[in-house]
Short mmCIF file of C-alpha atoms in Angstrom, two decimals:
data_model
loop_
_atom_site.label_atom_id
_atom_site.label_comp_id
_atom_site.label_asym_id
_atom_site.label_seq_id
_atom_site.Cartn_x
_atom_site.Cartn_y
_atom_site.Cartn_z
CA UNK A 9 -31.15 12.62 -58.95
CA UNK A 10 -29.13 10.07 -56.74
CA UNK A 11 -28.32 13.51 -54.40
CA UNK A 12 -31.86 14.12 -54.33
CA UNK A 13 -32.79 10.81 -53.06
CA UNK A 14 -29.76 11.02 -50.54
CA UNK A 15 -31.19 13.98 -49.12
CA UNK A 16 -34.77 12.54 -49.25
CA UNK A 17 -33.93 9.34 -47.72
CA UNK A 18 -31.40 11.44 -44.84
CA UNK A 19 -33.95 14.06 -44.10
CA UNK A 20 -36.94 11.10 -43.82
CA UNK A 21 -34.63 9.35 -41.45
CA UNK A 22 -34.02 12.28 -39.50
CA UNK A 23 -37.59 13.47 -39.20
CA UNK A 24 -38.66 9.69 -38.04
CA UNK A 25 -35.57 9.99 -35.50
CA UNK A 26 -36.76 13.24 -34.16
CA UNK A 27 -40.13 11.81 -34.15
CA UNK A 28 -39.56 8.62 -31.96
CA UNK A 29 -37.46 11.38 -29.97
CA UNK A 30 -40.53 12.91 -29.03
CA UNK A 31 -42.90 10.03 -28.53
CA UNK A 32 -40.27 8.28 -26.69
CA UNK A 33 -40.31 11.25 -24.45
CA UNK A 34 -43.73 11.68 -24.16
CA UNK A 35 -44.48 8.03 -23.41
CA UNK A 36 -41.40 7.86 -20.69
CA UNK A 37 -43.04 11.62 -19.23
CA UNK A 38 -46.81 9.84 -19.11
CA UNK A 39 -44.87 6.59 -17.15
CA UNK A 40 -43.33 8.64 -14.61
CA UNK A 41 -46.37 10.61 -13.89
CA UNK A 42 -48.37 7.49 -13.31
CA UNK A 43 -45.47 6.03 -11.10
CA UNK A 44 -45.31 9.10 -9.28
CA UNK A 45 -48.68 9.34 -8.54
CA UNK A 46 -48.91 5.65 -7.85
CA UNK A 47 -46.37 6.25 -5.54
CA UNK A 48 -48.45 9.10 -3.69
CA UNK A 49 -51.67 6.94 -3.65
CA UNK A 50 -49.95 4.06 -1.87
CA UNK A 51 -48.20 6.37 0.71
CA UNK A 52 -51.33 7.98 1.21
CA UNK A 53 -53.64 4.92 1.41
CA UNK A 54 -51.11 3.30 4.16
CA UNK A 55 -51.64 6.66 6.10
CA UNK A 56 -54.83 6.09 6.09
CA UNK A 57 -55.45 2.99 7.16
CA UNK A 58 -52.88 3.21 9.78
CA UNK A 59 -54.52 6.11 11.68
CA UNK A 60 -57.63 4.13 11.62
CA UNK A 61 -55.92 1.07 13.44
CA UNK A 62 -54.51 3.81 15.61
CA UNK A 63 -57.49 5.71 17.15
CA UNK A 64 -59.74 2.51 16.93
CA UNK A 65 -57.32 0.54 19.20
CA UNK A 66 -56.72 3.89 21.45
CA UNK A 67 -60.56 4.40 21.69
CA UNK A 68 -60.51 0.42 22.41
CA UNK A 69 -57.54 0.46 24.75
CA UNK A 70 -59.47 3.23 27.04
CA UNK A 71 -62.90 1.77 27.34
CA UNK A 72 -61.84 -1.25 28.30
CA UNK A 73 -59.09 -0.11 30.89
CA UNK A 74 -61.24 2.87 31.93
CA UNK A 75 -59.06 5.44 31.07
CA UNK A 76 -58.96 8.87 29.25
CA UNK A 77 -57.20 8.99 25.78
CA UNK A 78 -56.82 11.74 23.20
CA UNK A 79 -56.16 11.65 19.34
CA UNK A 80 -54.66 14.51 16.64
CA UNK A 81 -58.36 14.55 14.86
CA UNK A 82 -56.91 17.28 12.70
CA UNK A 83 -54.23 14.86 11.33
CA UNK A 84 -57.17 12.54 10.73
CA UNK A 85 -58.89 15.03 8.99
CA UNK A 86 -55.86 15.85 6.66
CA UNK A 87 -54.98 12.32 5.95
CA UNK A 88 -58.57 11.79 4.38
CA UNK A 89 -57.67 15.02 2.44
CA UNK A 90 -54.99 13.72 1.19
CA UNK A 91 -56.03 10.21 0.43
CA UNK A 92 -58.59 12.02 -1.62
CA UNK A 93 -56.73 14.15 -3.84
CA UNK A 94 -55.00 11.20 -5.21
CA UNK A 95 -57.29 8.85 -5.51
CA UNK A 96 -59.08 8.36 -8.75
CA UNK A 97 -62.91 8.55 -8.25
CA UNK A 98 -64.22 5.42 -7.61
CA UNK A 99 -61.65 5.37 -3.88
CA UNK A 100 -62.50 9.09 -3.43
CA UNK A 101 -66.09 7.77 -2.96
CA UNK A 102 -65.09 4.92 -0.74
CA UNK A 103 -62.86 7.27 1.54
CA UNK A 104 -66.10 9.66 1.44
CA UNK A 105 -68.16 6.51 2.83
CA UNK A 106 -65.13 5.20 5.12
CA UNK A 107 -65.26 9.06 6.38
CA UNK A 108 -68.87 8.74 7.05
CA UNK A 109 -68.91 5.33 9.01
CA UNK A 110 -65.76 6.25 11.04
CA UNK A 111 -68.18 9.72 11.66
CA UNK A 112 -70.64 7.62 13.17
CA UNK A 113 -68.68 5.17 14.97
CA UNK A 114 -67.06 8.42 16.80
CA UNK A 115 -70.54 9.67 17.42
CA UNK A 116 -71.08 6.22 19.28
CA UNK A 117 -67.86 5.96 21.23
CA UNK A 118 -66.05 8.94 21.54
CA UNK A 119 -68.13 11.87 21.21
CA UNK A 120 -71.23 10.70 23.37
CA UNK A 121 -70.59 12.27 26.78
CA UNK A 122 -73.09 9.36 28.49
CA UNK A 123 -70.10 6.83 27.67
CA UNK A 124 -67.18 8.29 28.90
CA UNK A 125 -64.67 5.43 29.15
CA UNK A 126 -63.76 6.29 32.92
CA UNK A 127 -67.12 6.40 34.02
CA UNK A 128 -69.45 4.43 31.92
CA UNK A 129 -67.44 2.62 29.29
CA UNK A 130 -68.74 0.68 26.51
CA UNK A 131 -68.53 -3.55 27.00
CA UNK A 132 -66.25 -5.10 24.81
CA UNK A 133 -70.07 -6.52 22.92
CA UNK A 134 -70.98 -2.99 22.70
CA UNK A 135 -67.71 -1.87 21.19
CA UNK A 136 -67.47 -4.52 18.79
CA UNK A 137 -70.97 -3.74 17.64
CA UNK A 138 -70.29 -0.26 16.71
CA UNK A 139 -66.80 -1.17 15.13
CA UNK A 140 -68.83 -2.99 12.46
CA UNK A 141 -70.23 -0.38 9.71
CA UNK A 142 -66.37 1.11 10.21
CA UNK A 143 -64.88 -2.48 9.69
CA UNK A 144 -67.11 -3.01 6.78
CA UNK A 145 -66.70 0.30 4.77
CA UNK A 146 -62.97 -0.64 5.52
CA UNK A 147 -63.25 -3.32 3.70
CA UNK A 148 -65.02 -1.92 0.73
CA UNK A 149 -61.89 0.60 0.90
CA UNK A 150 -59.33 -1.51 0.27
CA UNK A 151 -61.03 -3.64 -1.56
CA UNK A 152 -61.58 -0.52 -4.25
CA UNK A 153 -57.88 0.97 -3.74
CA UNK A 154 -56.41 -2.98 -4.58
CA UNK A 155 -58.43 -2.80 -7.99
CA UNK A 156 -57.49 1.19 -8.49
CA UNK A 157 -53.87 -0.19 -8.42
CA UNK A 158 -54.36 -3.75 -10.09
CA UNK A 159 -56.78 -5.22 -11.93
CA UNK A 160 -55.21 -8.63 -10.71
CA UNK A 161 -56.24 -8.15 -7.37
CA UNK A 162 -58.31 -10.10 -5.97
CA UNK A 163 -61.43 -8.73 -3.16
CA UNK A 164 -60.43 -8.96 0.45
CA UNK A 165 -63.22 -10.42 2.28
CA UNK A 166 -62.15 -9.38 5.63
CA UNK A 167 -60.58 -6.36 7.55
CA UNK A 168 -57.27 -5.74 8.45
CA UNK A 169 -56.49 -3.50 11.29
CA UNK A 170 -58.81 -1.85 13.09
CA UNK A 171 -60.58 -2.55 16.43
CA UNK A 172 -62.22 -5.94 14.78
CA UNK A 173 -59.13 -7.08 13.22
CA UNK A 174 -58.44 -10.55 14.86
CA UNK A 175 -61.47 -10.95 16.14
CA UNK A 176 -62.63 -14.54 15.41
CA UNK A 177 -66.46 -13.38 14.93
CA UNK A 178 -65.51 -10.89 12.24
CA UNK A 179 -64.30 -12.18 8.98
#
């Protein structure tokens, strides 16, 4: 009987090692996928916004100096790809809507051949103006990525970057 309960009490504790084992894994597996992927949605968010700030302040740059500029739209194009296959659903709507506004703000300053910035540039009023919607659905970006990554975030209530960013009559 007592070699019975040895071999019981051996083969329970062996079964719970193997167990935790396994869950350990598991858990430590699930961790490192999150991280990883964390680690992809941050890279890819900061791509993001950075060709934003780019081609705003490029588009800026040349209406106000009166000169001709060009931009890699393609890499534009990818980066919101990519932004959007990591991002859970909620920023994969907000890039959508950042997509759209930065779509129309193009339409307004860089793909209207009437204002050519060496021949009839935009004022620096009427640049501004059409920065907003982009500026704004910016804002609602980040704002949406910050709580995707933290729930401890707090809500930005201005942009950063950008053709607005610094400007004292945008918030």
């Amino acid at each position: 009987m007592a070699l019975l309960d040895t071999l019981v009490t051996t083969a329970a504790g062996a079964l719970a090692a193997t167990i935790g084992v396994l869950v350990g894994g598991i858990v430590a597996h699930r961790a490192q996928d999150r991280q990883w992927l964390r680690d992809k949605q941050l890279i890819a968010y900061q791509e993001l916004i950075s060709h934003y700030a780019k081609f705003t302040m490029t588009i800026s740059r040349a209406h106000a100096g009166r000169q001709g500029w060009d931009y890699d739209w393609s890499e534009w194009s990818a980066t919101l790809t990519r932004a959007s296959l990591v991002a859970p659903a909620a920023v994969a709507a907000e890039i959508d809507n950042f997509g759209k506004a930065i779509g129309a703000f193009l339409d307004q300053v860089a793909r209207d051949p009437a204002r050519d910035p060496l021949h009839n540039p935009l004022s620096q009023e009427e640049f501004t103006q059409a920065s907003r919607a982009p500026a704004q659905a910016q804002v609602q970006l980040v704002n949406a990525i910050r709580r995707s990554l933290s729930k401890d975030q707090k809500a930005l209530p201005f942009s950063i970057g950008g053709s607005l960013a610094g400007n004292p009559d945008h918030p």
